[in-house]
CSV table of C-alpha atoms in Angstrom, one decimal:
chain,number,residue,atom,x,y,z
A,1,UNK,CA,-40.3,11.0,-121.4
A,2,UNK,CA,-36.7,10.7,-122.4
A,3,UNK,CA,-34.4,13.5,-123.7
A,4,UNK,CA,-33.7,11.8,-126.6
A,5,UNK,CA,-31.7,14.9,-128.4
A,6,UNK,CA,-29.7,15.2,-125.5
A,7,UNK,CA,-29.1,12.1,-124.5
A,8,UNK,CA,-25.3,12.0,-123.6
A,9,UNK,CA,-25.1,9.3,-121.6
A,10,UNK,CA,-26.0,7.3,-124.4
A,11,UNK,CA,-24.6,8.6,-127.5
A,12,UNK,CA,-22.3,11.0,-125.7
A,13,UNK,CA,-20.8,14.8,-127.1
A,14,UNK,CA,-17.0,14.9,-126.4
A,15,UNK,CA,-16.2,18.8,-125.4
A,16,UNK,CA,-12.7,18.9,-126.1
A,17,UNK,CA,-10.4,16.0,-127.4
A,18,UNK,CA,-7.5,15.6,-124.8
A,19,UNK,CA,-7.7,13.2,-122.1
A,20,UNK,CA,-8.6,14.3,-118.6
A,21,UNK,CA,-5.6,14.7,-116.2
A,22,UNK,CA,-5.5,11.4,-114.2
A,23,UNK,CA,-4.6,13.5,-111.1
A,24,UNK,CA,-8.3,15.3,-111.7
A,25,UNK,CA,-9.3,11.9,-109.7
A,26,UNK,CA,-6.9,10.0,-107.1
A,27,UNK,CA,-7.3,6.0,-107.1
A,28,UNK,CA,-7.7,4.8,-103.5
A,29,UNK,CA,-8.6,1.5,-104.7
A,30,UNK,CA,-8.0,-1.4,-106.7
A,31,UNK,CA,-11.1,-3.3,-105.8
A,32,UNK,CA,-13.1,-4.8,-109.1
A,33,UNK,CA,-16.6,-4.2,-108.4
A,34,UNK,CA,-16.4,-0.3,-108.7
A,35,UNK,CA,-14.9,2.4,-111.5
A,36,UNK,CA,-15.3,5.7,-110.2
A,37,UNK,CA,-17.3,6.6,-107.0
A,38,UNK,CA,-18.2,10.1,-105.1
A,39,UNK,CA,-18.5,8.9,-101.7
A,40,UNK,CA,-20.4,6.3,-101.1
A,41,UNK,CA,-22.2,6.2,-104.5
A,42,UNK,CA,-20.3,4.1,-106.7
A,43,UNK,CA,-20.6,3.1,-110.0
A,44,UNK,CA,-20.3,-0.6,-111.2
A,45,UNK,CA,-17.0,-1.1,-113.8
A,46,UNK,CA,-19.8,-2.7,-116.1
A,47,UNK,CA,-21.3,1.3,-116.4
A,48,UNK,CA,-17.5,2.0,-117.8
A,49,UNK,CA,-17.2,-0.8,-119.8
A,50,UNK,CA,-21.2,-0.1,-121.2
A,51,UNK,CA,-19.7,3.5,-121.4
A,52,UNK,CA,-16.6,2.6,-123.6
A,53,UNK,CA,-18.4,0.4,-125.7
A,54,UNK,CA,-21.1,3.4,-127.0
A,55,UNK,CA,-18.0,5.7,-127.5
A,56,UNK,CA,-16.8,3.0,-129.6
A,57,UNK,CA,-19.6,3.1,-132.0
A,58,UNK,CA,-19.6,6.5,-132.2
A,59,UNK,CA,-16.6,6.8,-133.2
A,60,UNK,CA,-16.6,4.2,-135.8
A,61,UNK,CA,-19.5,6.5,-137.4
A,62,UNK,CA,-17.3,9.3,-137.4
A,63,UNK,CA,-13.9,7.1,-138.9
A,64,UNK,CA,-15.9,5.9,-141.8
A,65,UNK,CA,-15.4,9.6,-143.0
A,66,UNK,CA,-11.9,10.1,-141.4
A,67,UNK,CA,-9.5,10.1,-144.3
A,68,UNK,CA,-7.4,6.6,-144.6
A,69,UNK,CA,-10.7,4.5,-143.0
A,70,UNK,CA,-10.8,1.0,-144.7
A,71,UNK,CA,-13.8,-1.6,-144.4
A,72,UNK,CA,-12.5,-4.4,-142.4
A,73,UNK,CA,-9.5,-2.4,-140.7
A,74,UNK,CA,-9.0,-1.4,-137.2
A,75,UNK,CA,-10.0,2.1,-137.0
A,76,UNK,CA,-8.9,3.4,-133.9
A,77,UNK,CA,-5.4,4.9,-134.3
A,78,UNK,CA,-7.3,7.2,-137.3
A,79,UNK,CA,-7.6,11.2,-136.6
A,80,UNK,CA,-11.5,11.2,-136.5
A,81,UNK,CA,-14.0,14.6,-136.0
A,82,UNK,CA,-16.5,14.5,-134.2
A,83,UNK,CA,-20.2,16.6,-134.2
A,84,UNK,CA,-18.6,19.3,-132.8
A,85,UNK,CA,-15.7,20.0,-135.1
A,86,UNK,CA,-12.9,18.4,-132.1
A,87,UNK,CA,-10.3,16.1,-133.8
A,88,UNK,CA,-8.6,13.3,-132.2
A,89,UNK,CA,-7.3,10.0,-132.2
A,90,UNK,CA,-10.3,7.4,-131.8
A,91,UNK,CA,-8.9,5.7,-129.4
A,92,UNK,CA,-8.1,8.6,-127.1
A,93,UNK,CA,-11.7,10.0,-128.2
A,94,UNK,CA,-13.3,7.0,-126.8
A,95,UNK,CA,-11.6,6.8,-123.3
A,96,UNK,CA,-12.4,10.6,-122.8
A,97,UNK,CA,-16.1,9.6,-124.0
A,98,UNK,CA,-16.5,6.8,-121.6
A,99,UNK,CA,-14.8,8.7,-118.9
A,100,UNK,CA,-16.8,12.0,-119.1
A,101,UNK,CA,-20.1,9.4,-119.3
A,102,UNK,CA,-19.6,8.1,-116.0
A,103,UNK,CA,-18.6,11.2,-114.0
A,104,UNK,CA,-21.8,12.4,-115.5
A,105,UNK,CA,-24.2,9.7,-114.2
A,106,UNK,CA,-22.2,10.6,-111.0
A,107,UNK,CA,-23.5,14.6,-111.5
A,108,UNK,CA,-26.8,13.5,-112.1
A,109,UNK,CA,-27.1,11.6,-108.8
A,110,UNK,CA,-25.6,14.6,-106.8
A,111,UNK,CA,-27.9,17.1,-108.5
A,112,UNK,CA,-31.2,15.4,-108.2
A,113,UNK,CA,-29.7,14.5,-104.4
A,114,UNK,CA,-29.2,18.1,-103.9
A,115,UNK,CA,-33.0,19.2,-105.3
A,116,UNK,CA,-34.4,16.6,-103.0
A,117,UNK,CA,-35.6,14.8,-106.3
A,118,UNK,CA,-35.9,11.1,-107.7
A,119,UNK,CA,-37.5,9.5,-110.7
A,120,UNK,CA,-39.3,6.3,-110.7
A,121,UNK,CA,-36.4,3.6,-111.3
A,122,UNK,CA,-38.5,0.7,-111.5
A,123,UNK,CA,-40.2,1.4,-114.7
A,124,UNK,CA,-36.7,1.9,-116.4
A,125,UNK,CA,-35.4,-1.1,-114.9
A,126,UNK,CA,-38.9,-3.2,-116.7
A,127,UNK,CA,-37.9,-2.0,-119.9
A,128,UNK,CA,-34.0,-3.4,-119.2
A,129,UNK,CA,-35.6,-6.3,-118.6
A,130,UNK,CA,-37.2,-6.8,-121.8
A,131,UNK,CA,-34.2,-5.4,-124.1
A,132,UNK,CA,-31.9,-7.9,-122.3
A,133,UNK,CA,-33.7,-10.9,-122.7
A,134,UNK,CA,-35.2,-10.3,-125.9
A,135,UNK,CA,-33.7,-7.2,-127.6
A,136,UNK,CA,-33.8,-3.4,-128.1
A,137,UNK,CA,-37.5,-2.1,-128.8
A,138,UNK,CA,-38.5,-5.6,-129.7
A,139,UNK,CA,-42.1,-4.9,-128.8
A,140,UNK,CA,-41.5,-2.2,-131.5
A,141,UNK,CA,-39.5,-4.2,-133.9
A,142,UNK,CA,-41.8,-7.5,-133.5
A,143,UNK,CA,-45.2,-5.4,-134.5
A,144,UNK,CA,-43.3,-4.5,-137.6
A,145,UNK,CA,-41.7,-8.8,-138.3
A,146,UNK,CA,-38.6,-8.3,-137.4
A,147,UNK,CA,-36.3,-10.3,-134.6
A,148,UNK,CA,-34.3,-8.3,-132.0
A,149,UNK,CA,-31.1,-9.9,-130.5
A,150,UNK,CA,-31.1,-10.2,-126.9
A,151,UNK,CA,-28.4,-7.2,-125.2
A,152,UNK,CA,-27.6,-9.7,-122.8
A,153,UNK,CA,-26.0,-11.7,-126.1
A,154,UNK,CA,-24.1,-8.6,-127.1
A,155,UNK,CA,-23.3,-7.1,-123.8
A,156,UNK,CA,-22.5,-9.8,-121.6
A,157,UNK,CA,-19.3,-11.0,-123.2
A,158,UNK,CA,-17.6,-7.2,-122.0
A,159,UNK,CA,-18.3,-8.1,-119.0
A,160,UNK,CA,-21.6,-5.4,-118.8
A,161,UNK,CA,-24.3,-6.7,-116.9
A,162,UNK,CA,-28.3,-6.3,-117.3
A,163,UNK,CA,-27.7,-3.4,-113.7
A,164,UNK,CA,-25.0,-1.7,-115.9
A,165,UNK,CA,-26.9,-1.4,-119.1
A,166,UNK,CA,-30.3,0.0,-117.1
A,167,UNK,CA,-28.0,2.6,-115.5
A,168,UNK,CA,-26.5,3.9,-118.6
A,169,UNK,CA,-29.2,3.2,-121.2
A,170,UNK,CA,-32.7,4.1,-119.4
A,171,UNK,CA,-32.2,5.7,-115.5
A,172,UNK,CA,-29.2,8.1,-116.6
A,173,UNK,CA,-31.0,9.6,-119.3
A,174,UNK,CA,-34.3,9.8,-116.8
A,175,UNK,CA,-32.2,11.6,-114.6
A,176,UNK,CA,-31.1,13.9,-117.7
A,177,UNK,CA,-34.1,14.9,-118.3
A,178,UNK,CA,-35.6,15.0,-114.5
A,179,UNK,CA,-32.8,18.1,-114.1
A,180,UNK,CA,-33.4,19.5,-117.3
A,181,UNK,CA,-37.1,20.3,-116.5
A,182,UNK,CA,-36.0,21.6,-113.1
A,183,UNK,CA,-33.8,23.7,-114.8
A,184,UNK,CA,-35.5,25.2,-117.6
A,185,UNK,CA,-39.6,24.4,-117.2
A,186,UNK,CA,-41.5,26.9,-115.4
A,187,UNK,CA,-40.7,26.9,-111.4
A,188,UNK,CA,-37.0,26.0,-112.6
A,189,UNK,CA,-34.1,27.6,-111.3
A,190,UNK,CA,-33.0,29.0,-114.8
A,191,UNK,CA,-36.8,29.2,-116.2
A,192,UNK,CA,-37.6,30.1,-119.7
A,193,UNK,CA,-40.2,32.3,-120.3
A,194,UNK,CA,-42.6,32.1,-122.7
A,195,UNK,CA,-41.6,35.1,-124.0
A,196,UNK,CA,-37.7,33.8,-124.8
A,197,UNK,CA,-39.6,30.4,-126.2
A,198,UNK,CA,-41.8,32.0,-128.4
A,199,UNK,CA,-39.4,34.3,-129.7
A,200,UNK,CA,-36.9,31.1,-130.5
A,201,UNK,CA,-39.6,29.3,-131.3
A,202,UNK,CA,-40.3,32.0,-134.7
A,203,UNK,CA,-37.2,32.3,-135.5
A,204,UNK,CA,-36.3,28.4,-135.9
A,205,UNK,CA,-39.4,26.9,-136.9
A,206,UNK,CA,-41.1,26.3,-140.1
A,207,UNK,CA,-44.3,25.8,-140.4
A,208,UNK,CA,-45.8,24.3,-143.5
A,209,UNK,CA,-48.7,22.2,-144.9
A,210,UNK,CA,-48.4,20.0,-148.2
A,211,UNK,CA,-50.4,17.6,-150.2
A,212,UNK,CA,-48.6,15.3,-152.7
A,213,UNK,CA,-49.8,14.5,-156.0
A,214,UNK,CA,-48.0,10.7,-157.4
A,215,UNK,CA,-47.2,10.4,-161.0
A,216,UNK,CA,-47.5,6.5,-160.8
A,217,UNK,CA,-50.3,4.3,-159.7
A,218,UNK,CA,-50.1,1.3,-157.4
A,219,UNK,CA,-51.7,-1.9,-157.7
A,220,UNK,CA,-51.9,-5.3,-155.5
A,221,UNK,CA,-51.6,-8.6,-156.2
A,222,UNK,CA,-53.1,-11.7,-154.6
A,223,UNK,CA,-50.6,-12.4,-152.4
A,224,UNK,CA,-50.9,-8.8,-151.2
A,225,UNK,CA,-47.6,-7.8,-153.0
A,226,UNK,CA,-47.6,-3.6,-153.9
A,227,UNK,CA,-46.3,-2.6,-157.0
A,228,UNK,CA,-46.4,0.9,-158.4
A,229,UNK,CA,-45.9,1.6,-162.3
A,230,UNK,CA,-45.2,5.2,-163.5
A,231,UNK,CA,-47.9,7.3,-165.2
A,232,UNK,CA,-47.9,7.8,-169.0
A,233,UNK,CA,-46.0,10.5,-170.0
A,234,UNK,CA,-49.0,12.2,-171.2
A,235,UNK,CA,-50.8,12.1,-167.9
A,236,UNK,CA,-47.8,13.1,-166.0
A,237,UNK,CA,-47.6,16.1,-167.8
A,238,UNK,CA,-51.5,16.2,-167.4
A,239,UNK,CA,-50.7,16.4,-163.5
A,240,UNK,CA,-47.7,18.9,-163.4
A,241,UNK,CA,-49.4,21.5,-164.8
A,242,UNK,CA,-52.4,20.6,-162.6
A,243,UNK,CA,-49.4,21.2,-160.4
A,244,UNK,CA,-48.4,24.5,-161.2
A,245,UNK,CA,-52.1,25.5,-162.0
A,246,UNK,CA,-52.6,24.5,-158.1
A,247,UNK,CA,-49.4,26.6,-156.7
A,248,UNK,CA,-50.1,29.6,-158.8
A,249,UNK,CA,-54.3,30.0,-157.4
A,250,UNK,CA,-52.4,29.6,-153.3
A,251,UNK,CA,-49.4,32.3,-154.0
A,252,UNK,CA,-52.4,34.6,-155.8
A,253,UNK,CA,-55.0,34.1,-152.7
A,254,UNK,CA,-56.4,30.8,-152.5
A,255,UNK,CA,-56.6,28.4,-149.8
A,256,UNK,CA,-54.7,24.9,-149.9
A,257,UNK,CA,-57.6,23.4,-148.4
A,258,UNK,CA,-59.0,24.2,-151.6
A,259,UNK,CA,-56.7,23.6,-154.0
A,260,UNK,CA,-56.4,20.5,-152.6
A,261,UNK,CA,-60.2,19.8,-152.8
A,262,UNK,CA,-59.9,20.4,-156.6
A,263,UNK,CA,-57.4,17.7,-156.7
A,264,UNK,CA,-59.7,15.2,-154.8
A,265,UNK,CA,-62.1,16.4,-157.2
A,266,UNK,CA,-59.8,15.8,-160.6
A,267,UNK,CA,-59.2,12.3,-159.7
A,268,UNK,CA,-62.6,11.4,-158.3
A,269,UNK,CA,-61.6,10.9,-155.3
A,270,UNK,CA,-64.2,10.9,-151.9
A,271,UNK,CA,-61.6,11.6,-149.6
A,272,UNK,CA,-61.3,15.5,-148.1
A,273,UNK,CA,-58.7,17.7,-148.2
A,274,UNK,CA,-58.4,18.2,-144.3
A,275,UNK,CA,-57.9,14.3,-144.1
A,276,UNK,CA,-55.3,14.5,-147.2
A,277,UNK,CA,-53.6,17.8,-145.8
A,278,UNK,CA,-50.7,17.6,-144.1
A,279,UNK,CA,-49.6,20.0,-141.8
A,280,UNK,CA,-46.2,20.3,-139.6
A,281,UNK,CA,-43.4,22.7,-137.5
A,282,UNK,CA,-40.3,21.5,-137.7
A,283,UNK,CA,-36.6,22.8,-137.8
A,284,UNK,CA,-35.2,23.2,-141.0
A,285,UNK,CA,-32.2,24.4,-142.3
A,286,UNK,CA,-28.8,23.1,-144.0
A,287,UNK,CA,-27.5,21.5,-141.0
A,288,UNK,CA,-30.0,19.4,-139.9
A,289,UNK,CA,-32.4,18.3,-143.6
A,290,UNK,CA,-31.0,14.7,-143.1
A,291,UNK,CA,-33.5,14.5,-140.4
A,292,UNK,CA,-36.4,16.9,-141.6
A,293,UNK,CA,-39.8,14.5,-141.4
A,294,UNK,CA,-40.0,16.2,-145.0
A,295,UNK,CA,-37.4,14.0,-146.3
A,296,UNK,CA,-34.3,15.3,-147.3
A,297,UNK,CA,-35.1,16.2,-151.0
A,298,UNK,CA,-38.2,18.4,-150.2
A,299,UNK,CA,-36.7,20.1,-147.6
A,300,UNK,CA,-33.7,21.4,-149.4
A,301,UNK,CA,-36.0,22.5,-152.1
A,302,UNK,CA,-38.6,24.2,-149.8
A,303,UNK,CA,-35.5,26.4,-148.0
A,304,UNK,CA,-35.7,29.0,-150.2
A,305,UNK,CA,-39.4,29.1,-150.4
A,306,UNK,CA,-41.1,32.5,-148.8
A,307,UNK,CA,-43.4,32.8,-146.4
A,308,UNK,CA,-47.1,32.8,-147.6
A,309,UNK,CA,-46.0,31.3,-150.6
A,310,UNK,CA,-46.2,27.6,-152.3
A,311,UNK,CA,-44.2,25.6,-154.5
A,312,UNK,CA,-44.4,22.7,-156.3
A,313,UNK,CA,-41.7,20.2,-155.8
A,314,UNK,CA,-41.0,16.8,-157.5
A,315,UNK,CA,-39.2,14.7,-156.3
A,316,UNK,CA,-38.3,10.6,-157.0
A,317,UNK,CA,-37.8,8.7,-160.4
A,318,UNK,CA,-39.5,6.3,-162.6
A,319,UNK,CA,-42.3,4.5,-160.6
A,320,UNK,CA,-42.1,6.9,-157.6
A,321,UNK,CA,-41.9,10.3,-159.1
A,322,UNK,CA,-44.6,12.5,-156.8
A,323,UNK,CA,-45.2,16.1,-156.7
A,324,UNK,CA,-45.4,18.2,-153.4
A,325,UNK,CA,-47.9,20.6,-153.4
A,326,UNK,CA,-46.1,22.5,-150.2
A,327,UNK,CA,-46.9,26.3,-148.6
A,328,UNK,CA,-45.2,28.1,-146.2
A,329,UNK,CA,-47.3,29.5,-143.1
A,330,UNK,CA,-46.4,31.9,-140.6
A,331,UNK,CA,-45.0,30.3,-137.8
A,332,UNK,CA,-46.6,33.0,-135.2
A,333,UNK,CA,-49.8,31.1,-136.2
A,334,UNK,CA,-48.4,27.7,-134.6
A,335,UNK,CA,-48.0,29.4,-131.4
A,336,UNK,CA,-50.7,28.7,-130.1
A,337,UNK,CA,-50.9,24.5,-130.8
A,338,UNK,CA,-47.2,24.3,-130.2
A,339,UNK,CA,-46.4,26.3,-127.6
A,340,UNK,CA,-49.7,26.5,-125.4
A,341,UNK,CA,-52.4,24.0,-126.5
A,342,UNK,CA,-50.3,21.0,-125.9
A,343,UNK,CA,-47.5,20.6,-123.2
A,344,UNK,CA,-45.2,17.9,-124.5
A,345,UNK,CA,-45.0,19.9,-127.7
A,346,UNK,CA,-44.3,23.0,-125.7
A,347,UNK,CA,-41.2,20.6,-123.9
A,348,UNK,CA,-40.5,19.4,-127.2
A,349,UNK,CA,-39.4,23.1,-128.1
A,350,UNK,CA,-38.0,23.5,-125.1
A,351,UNK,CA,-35.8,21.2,-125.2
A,352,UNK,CA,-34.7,21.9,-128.7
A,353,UNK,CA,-33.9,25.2,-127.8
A,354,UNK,CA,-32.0,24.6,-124.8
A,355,UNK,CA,-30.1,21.1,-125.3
A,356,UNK,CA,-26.8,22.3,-126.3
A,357,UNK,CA,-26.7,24.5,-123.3
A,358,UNK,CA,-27.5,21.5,-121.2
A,359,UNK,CA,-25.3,19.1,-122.9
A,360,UNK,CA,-22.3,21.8,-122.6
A,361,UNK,CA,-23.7,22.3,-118.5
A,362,UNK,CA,-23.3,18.7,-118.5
A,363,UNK,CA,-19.5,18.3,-119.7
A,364,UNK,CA,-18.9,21.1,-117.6
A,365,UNK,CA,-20.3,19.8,-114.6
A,366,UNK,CA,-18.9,16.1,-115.0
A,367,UNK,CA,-15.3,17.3,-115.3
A,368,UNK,CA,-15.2,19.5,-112.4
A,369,UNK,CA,-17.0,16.7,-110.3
A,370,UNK,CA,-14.5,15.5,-107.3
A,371,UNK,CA,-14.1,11.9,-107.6
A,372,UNK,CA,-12.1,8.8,-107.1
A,373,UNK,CA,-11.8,6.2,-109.9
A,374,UNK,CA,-10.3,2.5,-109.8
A,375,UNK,CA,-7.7,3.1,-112.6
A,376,UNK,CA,-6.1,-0.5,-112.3
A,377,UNK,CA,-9.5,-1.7,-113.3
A,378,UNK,CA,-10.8,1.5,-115.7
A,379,UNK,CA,-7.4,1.1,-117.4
A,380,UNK,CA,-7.1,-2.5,-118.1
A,381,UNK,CA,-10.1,-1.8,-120.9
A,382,UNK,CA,-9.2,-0.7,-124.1
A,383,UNK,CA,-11.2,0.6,-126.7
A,384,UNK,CA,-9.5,-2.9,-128.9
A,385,UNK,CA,-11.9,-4.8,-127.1
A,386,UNK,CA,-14.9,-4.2,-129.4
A,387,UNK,CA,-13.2,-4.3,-132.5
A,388,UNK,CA,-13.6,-8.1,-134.1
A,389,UNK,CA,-12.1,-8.9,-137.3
A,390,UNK,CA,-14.5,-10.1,-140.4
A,391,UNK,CA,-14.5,-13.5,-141.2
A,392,UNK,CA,-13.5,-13.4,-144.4
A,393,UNK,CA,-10.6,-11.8,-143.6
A,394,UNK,CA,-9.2,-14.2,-140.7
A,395,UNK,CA,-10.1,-17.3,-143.4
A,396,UNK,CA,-8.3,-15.5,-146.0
A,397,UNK,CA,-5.0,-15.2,-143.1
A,398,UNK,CA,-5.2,-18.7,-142.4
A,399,UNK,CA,-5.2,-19.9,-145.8
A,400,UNK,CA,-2.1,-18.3,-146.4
């Protein structure tokens, strides 16, 4: 499985915002194929460019809340901040991006080399494949009707080819997580204990279950079309106090499970309440609701809610309004499924709890590596590569 959350290579996490020193590495070489090496491993200048090109879109995220962005505008001489709280010009941002993403792929190679470890390349190397000649997660993307656009259309024109995009995209982030399970797993050389998990594991988590009660009702047509029309105001008022009814029986004793059941039961409905329960653990807190599986709306609402306790939360308008019937549970008692029961939720923690110490170990690791890199080639890219101007705008220039 890929580390997603700390996948670096990929999305990258800039440390600091100065450039590295160009002494840190002495050029030996002007020869094309190669951007920086460590011996004899070298890495392809299409693995740069590939690099440069994802700083480039990261940063652009980041500009479009810089002050003085403009749709349609360059954005790279702006003072952009990035996830960490660095500023910097996005130019110079990008180059010390794409520069700390390659030394890194170099780490990775030395560290699995020095553990006498490898990962399976070739199954990496399929998936390449596919996204280059028919698009990202197009199997995914094609279930679901939609077209993907071949990498090899986007990427090519850069001068990144299919090899370069499987290094950085798929068997970097392999080798990512390859060291961070022989770091931090059990046999690793800086092993967590179970102890340390569990103990992050209470104190970050929450655990909650939740049915949802709509105040609309949906109907088809017969071409298949859903539409959903909004309750009478009589019966949505009927339903929120069924609502609060509901919350106020859990927080004086009673079981979801069978508040929920007396739902099913109000609306005549033959379904059962373990099949309409819903039950999660899941980080939440301020920083990171945008992402709660929640949905950001219920989540901030259900911060402040106490252990052992339920609320009722609406949220929505008009045609979708729904209520959350949501408690609270003591995480302790998802110890056992998450941490125990089921290793890839165990890992899933793990990771979590140890990513930005790995992505820091990373940087770290990456600028102190010795290496030699092919600056008459690295510096003839420029983050102005990527940037294309609309349309509109060059036909309005040429009219004048």
């Amino acid at each position: 499985m890929i580390l997603k959350n700390i996948k670096k290579i990929i999305a990258g996490t800039m440390a600091g915002a100065v450039m590295l020193s160009a002494a840190a590495c002495t050029p030996i070489s002007s020869k094309a194929e190669w951007s920086y090496k460590d011996g004899e491993n070298e890495k392809a200048i299409g693995v740069y460019i590939f690099a440069l090109y994802n700083a480039y879109n990261r940063a652009k995220t980041y500009a479009e809340e810089a002050d003085g962005y403009k749709e349609g505008e360059s954005f790279l001489d702006l003072t952009i901040t990035d996830d960490k709280g660095e500023k910097a010009v996005a130019s110079e941002w990008i180059k010390n991006e794409a520069d700390i993403s390659v030394r890194e792929t170099l780490f990775l190679d030395k560290a699995l080399d020095d553990r006498k470890a490898t990962i399976d390349e070739t199954i990496y190397n399929t998936q390449a494949e596919e996204d280059w000649e028919l698009g990202y997660m197009h199997s995914y993307y094609a279930q679901m009707g939609y077209g993907t656009t071949p990498q090899k259309d986007i990427l090519e024109q850069y001068g990144i080819s299919k090899e370069s995009y499987s290094e950085l995209q798929y068997i970097a982030a392999a080798k990512q997580q390859e060291l961070f399970n022989l770091m931090y797993e059990k046999g690793g050389s800086e092993e967590v204990s179970d102890k340390d998990l569990k103990k992050y594991f209470d104190s970050s988590y929450t655990y909650y279950s939740y049915y949802t009660i709509p105040l609309y009702e949906q109907s088809t047509d017969e071409d298949g079309n859903q539409a959903s029309t909004a309750y009478s105001s009589k019966k949505q008022t009927k339903f929120k106090n069924l609502a609060n009814e509901y919350v106020k029986a859990i927080n004086s004793g009673k079981t979801i499970e069978s508040q929920c059941q007396s739902y099913l039961k109000e609306t005549k409905s033959t379904a059962k309440a373990e099949d309409t329960i819903t039950t999660n653990c899941e980080i939440l807190d301020k920083d990171n609701l945008g992402t709660a599986t929640l949905g950001e709306e219920v989540a901030k609402k259900f911060l402040d809610v106490k252990v052992g306790s339920a609320a009722a939360i609406t949220i929505g308008e008009k045609d979708t309004k729904t209520i959350y019937i949501i408690q609270k549970l003591n995480t302790k008692d998802a110890e056992k499924e998450y941490l125990t029961k089921d290793d890839s939720t165990r890992s899933s923690v793990l990771q979590r709890m140890k990513r930005d110490d790995f992505s820091d170990y990373l940087v770290k690791q990456a600028k102190a590596i010795k290496c030699e890199v092919n600056s008459s080639v690295v510096d003839s890219y420029d983050p102005d590569m990527f940037w294309e101007e609309p349309e509109e705008t060059s036909a309005a220039a040429s009219d004048e």
